[in-house]
Tab-separated table of C-alpha atoms in Angstrom:
chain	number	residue	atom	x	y	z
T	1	UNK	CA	164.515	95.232	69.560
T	2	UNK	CA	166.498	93.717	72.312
T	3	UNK	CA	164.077	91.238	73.614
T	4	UNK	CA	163.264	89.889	69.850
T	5	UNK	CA	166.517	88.754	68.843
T	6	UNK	CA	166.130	85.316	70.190
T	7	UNK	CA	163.166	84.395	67.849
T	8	UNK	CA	165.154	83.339	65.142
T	9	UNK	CA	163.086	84.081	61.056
T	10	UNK	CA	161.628	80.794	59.618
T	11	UNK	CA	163.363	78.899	57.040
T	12	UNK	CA	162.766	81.379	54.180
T	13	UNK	CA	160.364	80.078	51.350
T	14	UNK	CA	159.551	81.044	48.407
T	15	UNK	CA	156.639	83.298	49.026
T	16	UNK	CA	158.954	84.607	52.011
T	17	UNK	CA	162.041	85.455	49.316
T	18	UNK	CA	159.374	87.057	47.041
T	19	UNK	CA	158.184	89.471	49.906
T	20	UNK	CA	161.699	90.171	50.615
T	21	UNK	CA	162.547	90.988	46.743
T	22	UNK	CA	159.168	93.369	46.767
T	23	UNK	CA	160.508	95.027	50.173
T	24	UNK	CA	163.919	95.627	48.109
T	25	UNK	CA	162.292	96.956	45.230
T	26	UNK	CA	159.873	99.182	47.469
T	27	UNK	CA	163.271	100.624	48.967
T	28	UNK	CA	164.424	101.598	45.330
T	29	UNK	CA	161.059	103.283	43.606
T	30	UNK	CA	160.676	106.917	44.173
T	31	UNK	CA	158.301	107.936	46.611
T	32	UNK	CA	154.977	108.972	45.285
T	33	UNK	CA	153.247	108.584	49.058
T	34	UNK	CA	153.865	110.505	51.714
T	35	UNK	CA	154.956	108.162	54.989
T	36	UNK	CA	152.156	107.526	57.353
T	37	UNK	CA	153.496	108.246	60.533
T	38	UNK	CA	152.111	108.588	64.208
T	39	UNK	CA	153.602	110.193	67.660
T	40	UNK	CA	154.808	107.252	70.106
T	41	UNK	CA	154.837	108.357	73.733
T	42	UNK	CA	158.123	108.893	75.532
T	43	UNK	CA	159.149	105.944	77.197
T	44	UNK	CA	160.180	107.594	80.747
T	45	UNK	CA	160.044	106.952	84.136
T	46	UNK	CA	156.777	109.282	84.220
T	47	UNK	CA	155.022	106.913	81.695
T	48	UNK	CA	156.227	103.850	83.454
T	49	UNK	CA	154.498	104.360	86.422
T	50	UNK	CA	151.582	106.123	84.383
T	51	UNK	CA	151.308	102.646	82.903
T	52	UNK	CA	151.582	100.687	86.341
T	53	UNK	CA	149.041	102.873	87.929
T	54	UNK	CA	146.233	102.398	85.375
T	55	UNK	CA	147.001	98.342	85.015
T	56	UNK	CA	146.733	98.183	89.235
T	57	UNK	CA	143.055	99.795	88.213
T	58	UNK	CA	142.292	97.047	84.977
T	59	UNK	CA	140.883	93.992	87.913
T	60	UNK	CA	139.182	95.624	90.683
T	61	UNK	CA	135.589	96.377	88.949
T	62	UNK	CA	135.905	92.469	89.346
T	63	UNK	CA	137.589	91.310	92.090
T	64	UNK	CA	135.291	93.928	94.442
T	65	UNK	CA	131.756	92.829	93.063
T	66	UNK	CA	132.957	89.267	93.504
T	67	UNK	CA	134.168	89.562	97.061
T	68	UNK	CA	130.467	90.722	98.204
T	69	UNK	CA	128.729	89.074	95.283
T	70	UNK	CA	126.318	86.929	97.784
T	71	UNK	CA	126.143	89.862	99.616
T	72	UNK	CA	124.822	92.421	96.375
T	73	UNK	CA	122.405	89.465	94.878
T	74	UNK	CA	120.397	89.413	98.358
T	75	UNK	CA	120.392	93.217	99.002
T	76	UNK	CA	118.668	93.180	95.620
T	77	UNK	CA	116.946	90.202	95.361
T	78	UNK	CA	118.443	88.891	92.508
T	79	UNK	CA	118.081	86.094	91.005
T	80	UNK	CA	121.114	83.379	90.220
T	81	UNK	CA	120.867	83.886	86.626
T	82	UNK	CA	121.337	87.408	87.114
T	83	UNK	CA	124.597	86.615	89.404
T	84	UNK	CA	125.858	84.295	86.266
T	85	UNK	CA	125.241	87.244	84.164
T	86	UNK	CA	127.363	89.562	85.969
T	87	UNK	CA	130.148	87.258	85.856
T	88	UNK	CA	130.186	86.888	82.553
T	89	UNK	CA	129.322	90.658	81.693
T	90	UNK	CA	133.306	91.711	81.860
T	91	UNK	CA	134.176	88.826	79.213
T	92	UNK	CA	131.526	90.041	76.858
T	93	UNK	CA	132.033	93.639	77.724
T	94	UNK	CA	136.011	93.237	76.895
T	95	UNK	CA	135.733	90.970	73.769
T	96	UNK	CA	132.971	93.906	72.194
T	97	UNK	CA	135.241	96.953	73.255
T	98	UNK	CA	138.536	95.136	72.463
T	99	UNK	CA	137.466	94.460	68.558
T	100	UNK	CA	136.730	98.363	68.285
T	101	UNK	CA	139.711	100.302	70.546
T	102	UNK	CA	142.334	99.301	67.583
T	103	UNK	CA	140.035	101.797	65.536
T	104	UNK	CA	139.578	104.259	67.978
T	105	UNK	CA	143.699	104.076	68.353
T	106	UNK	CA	143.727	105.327	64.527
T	107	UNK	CA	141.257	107.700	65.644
T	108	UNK	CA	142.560	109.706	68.871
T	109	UNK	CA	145.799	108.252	69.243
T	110	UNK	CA	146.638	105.493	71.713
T	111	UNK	CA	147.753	107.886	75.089
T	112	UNK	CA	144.636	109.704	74.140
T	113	UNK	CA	142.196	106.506	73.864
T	114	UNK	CA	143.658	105.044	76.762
T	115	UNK	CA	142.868	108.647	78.923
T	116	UNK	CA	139.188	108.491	77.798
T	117	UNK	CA	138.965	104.161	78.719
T	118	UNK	CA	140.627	105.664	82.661
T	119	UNK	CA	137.360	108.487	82.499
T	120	UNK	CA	134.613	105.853	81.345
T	121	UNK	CA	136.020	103.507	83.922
T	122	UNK	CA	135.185	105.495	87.162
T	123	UNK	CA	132.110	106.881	85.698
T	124	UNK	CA	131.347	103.403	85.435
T	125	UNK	CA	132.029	102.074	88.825
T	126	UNK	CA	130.166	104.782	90.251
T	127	UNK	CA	126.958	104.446	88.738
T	128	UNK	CA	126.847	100.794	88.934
T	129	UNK	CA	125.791	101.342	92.638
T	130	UNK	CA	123.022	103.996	92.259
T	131	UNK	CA	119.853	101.668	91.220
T	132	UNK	CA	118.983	98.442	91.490
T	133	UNK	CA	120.185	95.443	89.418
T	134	UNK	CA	119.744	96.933	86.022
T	135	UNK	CA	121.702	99.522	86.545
T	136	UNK	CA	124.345	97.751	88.651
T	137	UNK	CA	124.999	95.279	85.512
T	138	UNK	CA	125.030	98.559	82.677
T	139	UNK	CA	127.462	100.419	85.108
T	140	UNK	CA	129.579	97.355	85.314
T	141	UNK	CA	129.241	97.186	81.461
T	142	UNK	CA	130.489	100.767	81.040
T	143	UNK	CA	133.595	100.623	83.387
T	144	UNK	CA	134.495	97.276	81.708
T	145	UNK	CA	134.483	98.910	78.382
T	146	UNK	CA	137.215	101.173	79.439
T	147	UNK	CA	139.039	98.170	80.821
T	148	UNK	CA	138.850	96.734	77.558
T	149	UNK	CA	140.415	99.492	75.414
T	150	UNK	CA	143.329	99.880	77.995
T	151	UNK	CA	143.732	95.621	77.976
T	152	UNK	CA	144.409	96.305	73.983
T	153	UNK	CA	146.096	99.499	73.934
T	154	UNK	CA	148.738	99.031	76.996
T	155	UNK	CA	151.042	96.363	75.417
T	156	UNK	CA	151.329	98.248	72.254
T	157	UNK	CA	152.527	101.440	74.581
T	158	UNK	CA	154.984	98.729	75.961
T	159	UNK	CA	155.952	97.785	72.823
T	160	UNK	CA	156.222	101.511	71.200
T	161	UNK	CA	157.709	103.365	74.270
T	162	UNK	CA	159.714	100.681	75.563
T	163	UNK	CA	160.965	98.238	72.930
T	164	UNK	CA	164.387	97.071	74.864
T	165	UNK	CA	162.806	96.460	78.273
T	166	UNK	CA	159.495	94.541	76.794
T	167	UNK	CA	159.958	91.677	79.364
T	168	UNK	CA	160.603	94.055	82.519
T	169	UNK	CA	157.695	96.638	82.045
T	170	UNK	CA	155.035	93.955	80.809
T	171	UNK	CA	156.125	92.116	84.233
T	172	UNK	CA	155.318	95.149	86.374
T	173	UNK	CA	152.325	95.905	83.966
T	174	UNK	CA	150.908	92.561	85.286
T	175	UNK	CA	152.188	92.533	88.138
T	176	UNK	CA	150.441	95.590	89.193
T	177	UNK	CA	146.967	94.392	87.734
T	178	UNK	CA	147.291	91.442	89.998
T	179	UNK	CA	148.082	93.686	92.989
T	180	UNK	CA	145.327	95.710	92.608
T	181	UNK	CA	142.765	92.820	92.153
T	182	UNK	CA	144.098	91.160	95.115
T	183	UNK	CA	143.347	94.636	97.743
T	184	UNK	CA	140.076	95.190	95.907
T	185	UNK	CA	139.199	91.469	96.949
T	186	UNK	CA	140.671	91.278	100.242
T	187	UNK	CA	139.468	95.304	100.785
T	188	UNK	CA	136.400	95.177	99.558
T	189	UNK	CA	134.792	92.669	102.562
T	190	UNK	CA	135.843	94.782	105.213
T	191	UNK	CA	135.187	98.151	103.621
T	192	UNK	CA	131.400	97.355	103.432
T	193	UNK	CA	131.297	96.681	107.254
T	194	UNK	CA	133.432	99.676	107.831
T	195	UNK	CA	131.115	101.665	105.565
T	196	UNK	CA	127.564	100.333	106.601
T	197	UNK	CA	127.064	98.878	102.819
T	198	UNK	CA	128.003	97.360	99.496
T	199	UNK	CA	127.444	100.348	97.413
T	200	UNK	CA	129.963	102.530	99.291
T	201	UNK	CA	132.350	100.353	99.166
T	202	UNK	CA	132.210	99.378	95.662
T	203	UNK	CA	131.756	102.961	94.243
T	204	UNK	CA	134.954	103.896	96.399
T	205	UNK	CA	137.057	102.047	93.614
T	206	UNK	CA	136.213	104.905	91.511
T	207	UNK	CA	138.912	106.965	93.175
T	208	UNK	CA	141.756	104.809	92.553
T	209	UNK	CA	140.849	105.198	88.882
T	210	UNK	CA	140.852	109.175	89.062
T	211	UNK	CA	144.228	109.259	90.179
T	212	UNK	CA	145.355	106.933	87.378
T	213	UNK	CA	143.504	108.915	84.598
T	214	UNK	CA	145.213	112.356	86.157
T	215	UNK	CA	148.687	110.757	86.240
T	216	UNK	CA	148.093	109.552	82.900
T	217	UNK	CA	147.272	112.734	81.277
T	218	UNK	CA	150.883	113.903	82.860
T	219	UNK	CA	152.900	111.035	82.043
T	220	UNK	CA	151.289	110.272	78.517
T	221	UNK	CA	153.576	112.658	76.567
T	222	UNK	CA	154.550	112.264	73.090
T	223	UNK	CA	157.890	112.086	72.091
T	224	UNK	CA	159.563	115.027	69.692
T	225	UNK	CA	159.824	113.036	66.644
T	226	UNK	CA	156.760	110.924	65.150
T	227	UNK	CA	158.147	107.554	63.788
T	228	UNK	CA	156.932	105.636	60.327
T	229	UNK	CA	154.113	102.945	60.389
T	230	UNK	CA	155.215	99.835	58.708
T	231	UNK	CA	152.409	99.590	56.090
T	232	UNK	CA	154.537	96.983	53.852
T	233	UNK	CA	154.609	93.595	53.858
T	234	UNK	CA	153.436	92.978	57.572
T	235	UNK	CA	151.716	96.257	58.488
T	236	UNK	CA	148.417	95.671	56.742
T	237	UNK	CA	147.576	91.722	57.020
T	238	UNK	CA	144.610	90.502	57.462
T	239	UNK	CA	145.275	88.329	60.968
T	240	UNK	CA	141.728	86.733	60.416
T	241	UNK	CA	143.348	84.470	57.261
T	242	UNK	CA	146.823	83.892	59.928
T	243	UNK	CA	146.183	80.381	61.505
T	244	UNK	CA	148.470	81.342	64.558
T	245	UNK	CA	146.801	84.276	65.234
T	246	UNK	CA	142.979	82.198	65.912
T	247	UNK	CA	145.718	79.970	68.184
T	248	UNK	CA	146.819	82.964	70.186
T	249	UNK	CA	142.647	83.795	69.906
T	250	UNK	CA	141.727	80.039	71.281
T	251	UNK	CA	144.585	80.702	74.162
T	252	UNK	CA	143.216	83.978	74.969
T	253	UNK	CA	140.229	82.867	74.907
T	254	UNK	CA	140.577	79.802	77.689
T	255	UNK	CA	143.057	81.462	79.689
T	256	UNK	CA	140.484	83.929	80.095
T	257	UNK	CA	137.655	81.046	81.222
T	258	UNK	CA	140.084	79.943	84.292
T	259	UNK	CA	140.720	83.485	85.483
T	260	UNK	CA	137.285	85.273	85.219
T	261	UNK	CA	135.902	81.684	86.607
T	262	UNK	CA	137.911	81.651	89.499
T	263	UNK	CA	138.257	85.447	90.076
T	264	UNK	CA	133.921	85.714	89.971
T	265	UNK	CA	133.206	82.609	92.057
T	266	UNK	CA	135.947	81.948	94.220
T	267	UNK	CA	134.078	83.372	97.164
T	268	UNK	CA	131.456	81.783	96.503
T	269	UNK	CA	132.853	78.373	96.264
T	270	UNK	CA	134.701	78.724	99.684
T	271	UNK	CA	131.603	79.678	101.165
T	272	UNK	CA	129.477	77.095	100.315
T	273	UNK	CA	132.266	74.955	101.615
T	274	UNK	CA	131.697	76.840	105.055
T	275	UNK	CA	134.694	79.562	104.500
T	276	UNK	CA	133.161	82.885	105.759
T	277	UNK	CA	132.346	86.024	103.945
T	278	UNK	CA	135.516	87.434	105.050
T	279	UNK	CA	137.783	85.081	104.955
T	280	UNK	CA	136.787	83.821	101.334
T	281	UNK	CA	137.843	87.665	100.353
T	282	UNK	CA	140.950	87.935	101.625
T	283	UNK	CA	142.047	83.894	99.931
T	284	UNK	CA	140.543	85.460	96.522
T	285	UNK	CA	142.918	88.725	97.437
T	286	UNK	CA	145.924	86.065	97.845
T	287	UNK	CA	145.131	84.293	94.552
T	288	UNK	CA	145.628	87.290	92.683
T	289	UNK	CA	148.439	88.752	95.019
T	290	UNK	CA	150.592	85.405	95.010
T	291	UNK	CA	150.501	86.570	91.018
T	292	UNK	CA	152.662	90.175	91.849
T	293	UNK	CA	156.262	88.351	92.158
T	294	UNK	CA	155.586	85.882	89.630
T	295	UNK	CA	154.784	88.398	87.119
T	296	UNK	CA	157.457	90.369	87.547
T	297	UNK	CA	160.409	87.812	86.515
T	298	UNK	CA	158.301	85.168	84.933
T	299	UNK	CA	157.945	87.255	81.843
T	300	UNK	CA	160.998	88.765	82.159
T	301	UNK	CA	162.791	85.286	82.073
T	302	UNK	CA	160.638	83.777	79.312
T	303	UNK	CA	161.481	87.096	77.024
T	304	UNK	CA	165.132	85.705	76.945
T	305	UNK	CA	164.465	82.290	75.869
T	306	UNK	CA	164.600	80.813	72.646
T	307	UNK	CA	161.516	79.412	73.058
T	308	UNK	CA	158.566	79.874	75.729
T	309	UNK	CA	156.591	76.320	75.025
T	310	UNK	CA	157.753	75.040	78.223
T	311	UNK	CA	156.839	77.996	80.398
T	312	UNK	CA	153.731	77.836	78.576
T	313	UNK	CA	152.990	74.324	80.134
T	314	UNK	CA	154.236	74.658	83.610
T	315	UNK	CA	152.333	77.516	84.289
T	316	UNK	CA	148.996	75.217	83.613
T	317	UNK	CA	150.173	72.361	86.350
T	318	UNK	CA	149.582	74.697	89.741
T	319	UNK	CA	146.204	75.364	88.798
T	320	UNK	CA	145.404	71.773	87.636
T	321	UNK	CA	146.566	70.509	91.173
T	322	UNK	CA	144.212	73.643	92.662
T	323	UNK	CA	141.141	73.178	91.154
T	324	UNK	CA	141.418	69.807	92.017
T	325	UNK	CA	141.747	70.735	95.634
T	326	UNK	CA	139.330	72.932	95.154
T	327	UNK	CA	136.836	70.036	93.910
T	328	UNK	CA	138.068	67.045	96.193
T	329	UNK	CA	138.937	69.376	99.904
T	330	UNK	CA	138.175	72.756	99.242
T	331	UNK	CA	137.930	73.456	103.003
T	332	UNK	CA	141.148	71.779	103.916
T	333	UNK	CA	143.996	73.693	102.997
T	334	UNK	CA	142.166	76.492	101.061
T	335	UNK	CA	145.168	78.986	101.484
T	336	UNK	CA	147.487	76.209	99.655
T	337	UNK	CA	144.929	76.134	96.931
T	338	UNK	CA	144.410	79.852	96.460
T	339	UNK	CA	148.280	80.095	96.319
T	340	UNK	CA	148.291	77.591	92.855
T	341	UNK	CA	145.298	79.025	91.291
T	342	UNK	CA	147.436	82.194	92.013
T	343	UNK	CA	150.595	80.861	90.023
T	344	UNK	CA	148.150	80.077	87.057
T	345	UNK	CA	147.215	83.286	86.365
T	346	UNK	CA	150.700	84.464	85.365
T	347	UNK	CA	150.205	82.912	81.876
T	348	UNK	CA	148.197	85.777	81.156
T	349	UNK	CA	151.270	88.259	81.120
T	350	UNK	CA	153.306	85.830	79.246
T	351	UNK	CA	150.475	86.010	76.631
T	352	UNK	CA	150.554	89.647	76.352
T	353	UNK	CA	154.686	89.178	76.257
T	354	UNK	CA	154.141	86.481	73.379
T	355	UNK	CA	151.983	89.041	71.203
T	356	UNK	CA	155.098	91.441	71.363
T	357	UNK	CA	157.630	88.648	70.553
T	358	UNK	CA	155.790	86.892	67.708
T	359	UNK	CA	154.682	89.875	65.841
T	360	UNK	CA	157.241	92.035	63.768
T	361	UNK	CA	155.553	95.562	64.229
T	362	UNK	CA	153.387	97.228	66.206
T	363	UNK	CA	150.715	97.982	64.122
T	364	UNK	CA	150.570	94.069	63.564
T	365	UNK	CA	151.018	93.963	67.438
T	366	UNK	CA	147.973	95.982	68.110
T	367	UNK	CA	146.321	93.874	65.092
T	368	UNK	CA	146.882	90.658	66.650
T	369	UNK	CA	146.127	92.098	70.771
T	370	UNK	CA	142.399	93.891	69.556
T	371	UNK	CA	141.946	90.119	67.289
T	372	UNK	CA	142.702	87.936	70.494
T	373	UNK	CA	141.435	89.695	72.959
T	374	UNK	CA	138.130	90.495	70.828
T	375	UNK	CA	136.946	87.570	69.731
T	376	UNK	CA	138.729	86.194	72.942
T	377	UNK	CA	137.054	87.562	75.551
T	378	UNK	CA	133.713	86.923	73.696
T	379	UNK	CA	134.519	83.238	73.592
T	380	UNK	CA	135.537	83.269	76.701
T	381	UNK	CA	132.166	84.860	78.115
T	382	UNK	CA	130.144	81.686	78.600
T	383	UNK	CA	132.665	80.115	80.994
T	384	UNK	CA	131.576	81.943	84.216
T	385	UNK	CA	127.682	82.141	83.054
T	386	UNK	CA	127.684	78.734	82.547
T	387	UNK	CA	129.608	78.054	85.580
T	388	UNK	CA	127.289	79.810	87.918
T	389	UNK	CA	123.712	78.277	86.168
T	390	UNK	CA	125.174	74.851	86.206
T	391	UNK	CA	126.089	75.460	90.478
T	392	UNK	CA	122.281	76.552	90.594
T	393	UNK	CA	120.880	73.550	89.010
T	394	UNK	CA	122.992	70.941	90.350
T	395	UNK	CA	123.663	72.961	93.545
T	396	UNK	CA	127.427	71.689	93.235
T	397	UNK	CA	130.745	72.922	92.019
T	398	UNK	CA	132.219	69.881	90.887
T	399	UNK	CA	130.965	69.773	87.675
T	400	UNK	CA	131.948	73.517	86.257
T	401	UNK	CA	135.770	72.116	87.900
T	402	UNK	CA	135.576	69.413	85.852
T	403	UNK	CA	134.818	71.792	83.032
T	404	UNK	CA	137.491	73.750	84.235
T	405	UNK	CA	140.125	71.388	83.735
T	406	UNK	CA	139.237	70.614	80.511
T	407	UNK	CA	139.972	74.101	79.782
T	408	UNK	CA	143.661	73.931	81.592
T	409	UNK	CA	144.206	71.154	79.263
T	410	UNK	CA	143.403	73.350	76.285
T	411	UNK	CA	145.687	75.949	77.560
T	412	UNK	CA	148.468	73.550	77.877
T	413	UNK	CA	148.442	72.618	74.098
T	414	UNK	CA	148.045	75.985	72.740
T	415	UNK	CA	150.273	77.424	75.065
T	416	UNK	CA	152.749	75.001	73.641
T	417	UNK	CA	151.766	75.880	70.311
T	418	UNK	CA	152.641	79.541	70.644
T	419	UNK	CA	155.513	79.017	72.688
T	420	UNK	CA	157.308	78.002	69.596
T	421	UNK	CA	160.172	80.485	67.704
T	422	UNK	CA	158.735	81.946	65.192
T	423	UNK	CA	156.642	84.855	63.934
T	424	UNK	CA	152.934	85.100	63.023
């Protein structure tokens, strides 16, 4: 694979030259197993932009609630807890389905589990708005579960279907998820004035999603020839016992605090700081927009480097210098500090890149993407529940920032860590 040949092997060791002596000896014993072998999808142009289409959809069951999150907790007279809760539901909701959708891979196939994870999401973010709260948080449960199985199963697709342009298509992967979060945000606002309502204008994000799932089911084609599973040496490891994979897990995990943090209370932070309804949309819309360039030659730069430590790092100083804006003069020059946040959420693409690069095949790919993301996401869950119930008892933002940064400073060390050539 084009994109892997500037991670260079560790210095071989002994256990390493004993695997390497079984793999030769494999090579020369008469087969007594039949391969196991699975269908990859065709990597065309079709599935290209089947793949952009349903990432521009993997965001927006966010980024819309959020944008008219004040606006949904009045209409029903929820409480603040409950507001904390739906913040945190998609973190929970993707670290549960995540651990699973490797399984249901085996299962269906990956084109095939991915279709279904399209359907459940617009069932999902239409019945969110048909009931009261209840419902609203179980709908937003359901469409995150298919978001969940599509965050695992994507990269390996990448990985499978296009293994020489891994960089490029992961950037436009990400690039479109940002895009699409950043209309639903800046959208969203506007759409419920147009519409006389929240609930119409959330449940309209359901159509987007319909279109992705039908160009899926066109583009998703399997190639002519199945290829071989690696099932020796690498193909069945237990990740759990692999220290670097709980790294990537830990990175995954607070990488996933600063985004879902700042992507479900943004608004709500401007506005207490006097930024209308609005207004506070359309910055949130710009955080995730000013993401769309980035991601599209950010990861395809840091694919060609010997090693991505440094690009690990830098990508954790814009969002330091924002949330400190964002704690000291949040009113000031808000569009400034939506623009850094912005820039720090293109580490999460260069994650997904480094789960490609620092694994050796796919099935160990889609081993270490269901591991991080699973127990990730789940880790990850308390940051914005605990960052909206300590802004309701304190009735300040300053100290979930604080917490914040602590977390940037986390992601700066273990981004390091991974950024480092060499396999899991």
């Amino acid at each position: 694979m084009a994109t892997q040949q500037h991670v260079p092997d560790r210095t071989p060791s002994t256990e390493q030259s004993a695997t390497r002596r079984n793999q030769t000896a494999h090579l020369l014993e008469p087969a007594t197993k039949p391969d196991s072998r699975h269908a990859v999808l065709a990597g065309t142009t079709l599935l290209a932009v089947a793949v952009t289409l349903a990432a521009a959809n993997l965001r927006i069951s966010v980024t819309s609630l959020s944008s008219v999150l004040g606006d949904v907790q009045r209409g029903l007279t929820a409480t603040s807890a409950w507001a904390s809760a739906v913040t945190a539901a998609p973190s929970i909701c993707f670290g549960l389905a995540a651990l699973v959708s490797p399984w249901l891979a085996r299962r269906i196939g990956g084109g095939p589990a991915i279709a279904a994870a399209l359907a459940v999401l617009a069932i999902g973010l239409v019945v969110r708005v048909l009931a009261g709260s209840s419902l609203l948080l179980s709908g937003t449960f359901v469409a995150c579960a298919g978001i969940a199985v599509c965050n695992v199963l994507v990269p390996v697709v990448v990985k499978e279907s296009f293994p020489n342009r891994i960089g490029l298509i992961t950037g436009v992967y990400s690039a479109a998820m940002a895009g699409g979060s950043a209309i639903a945000a800046a959208v969203t606002p506007p759409l419920e004035t147009a519409t006389g309502g929240w609930r119409p204008a959330l449940a309209a994000w359901a159509i987007p999603a319909a279109l992705a799932l039908a160009l899926w089911l066109i583009g998703a084609r399997r190639d002519a020839e199945a290829v071989a599973v690696d099932r020796s040496a690498h193909g069945d490891r237990n990740l759990v016992r692999v220290p670097m994979a709980w790294v990537f897990t830990l990175l995954f995990s607070v990488q996933s605090v600063f985004a879902y943090v700042i992507m479900g209370w943004l608004p709500e932070i401007l506005r207490d700081a006097g930024i209308g309804r609005d207004a506070a949309g359309v910055l949130l819309g710009i955080t995730m927009v000013v993401a769309v360039p980035l991601n599209l030659v950010i990861p395809h730069l840091a694919a060609k480097l010997k090693a991505q430590s440094a690009v690990m790092v830098g990508l954790t100083v814009a969002p330091v210098i924002g949330v400190l804006g964002l704690m000291f003069a949040p009113a000031a020059v808000p569009l400034l500090w939506a623009l850094l946040l912005g820039a720090g959420m293109t580490i999460f693409p260069v994650v997904l890149l480094m789960m490609g690069l620092r694994t050796r095949t796919s099935a160990e790919t889609t081993q270490l993407s269901g591991m991080s993301q699973g127990f990730g996401y789940l880790i990850a869950a308390g940051g914005p529940f605990a960052a909206g119930l300590v802004r309701g008892l304190l009735g300040s933002w300053t100290v979930p920032l604080i917490l914040v940064l602590g977390i940037l400073a986390a992601q700066a060390i273990l981004g390091w860590l991974i950024g480092r050539p060499r396999y899991i």
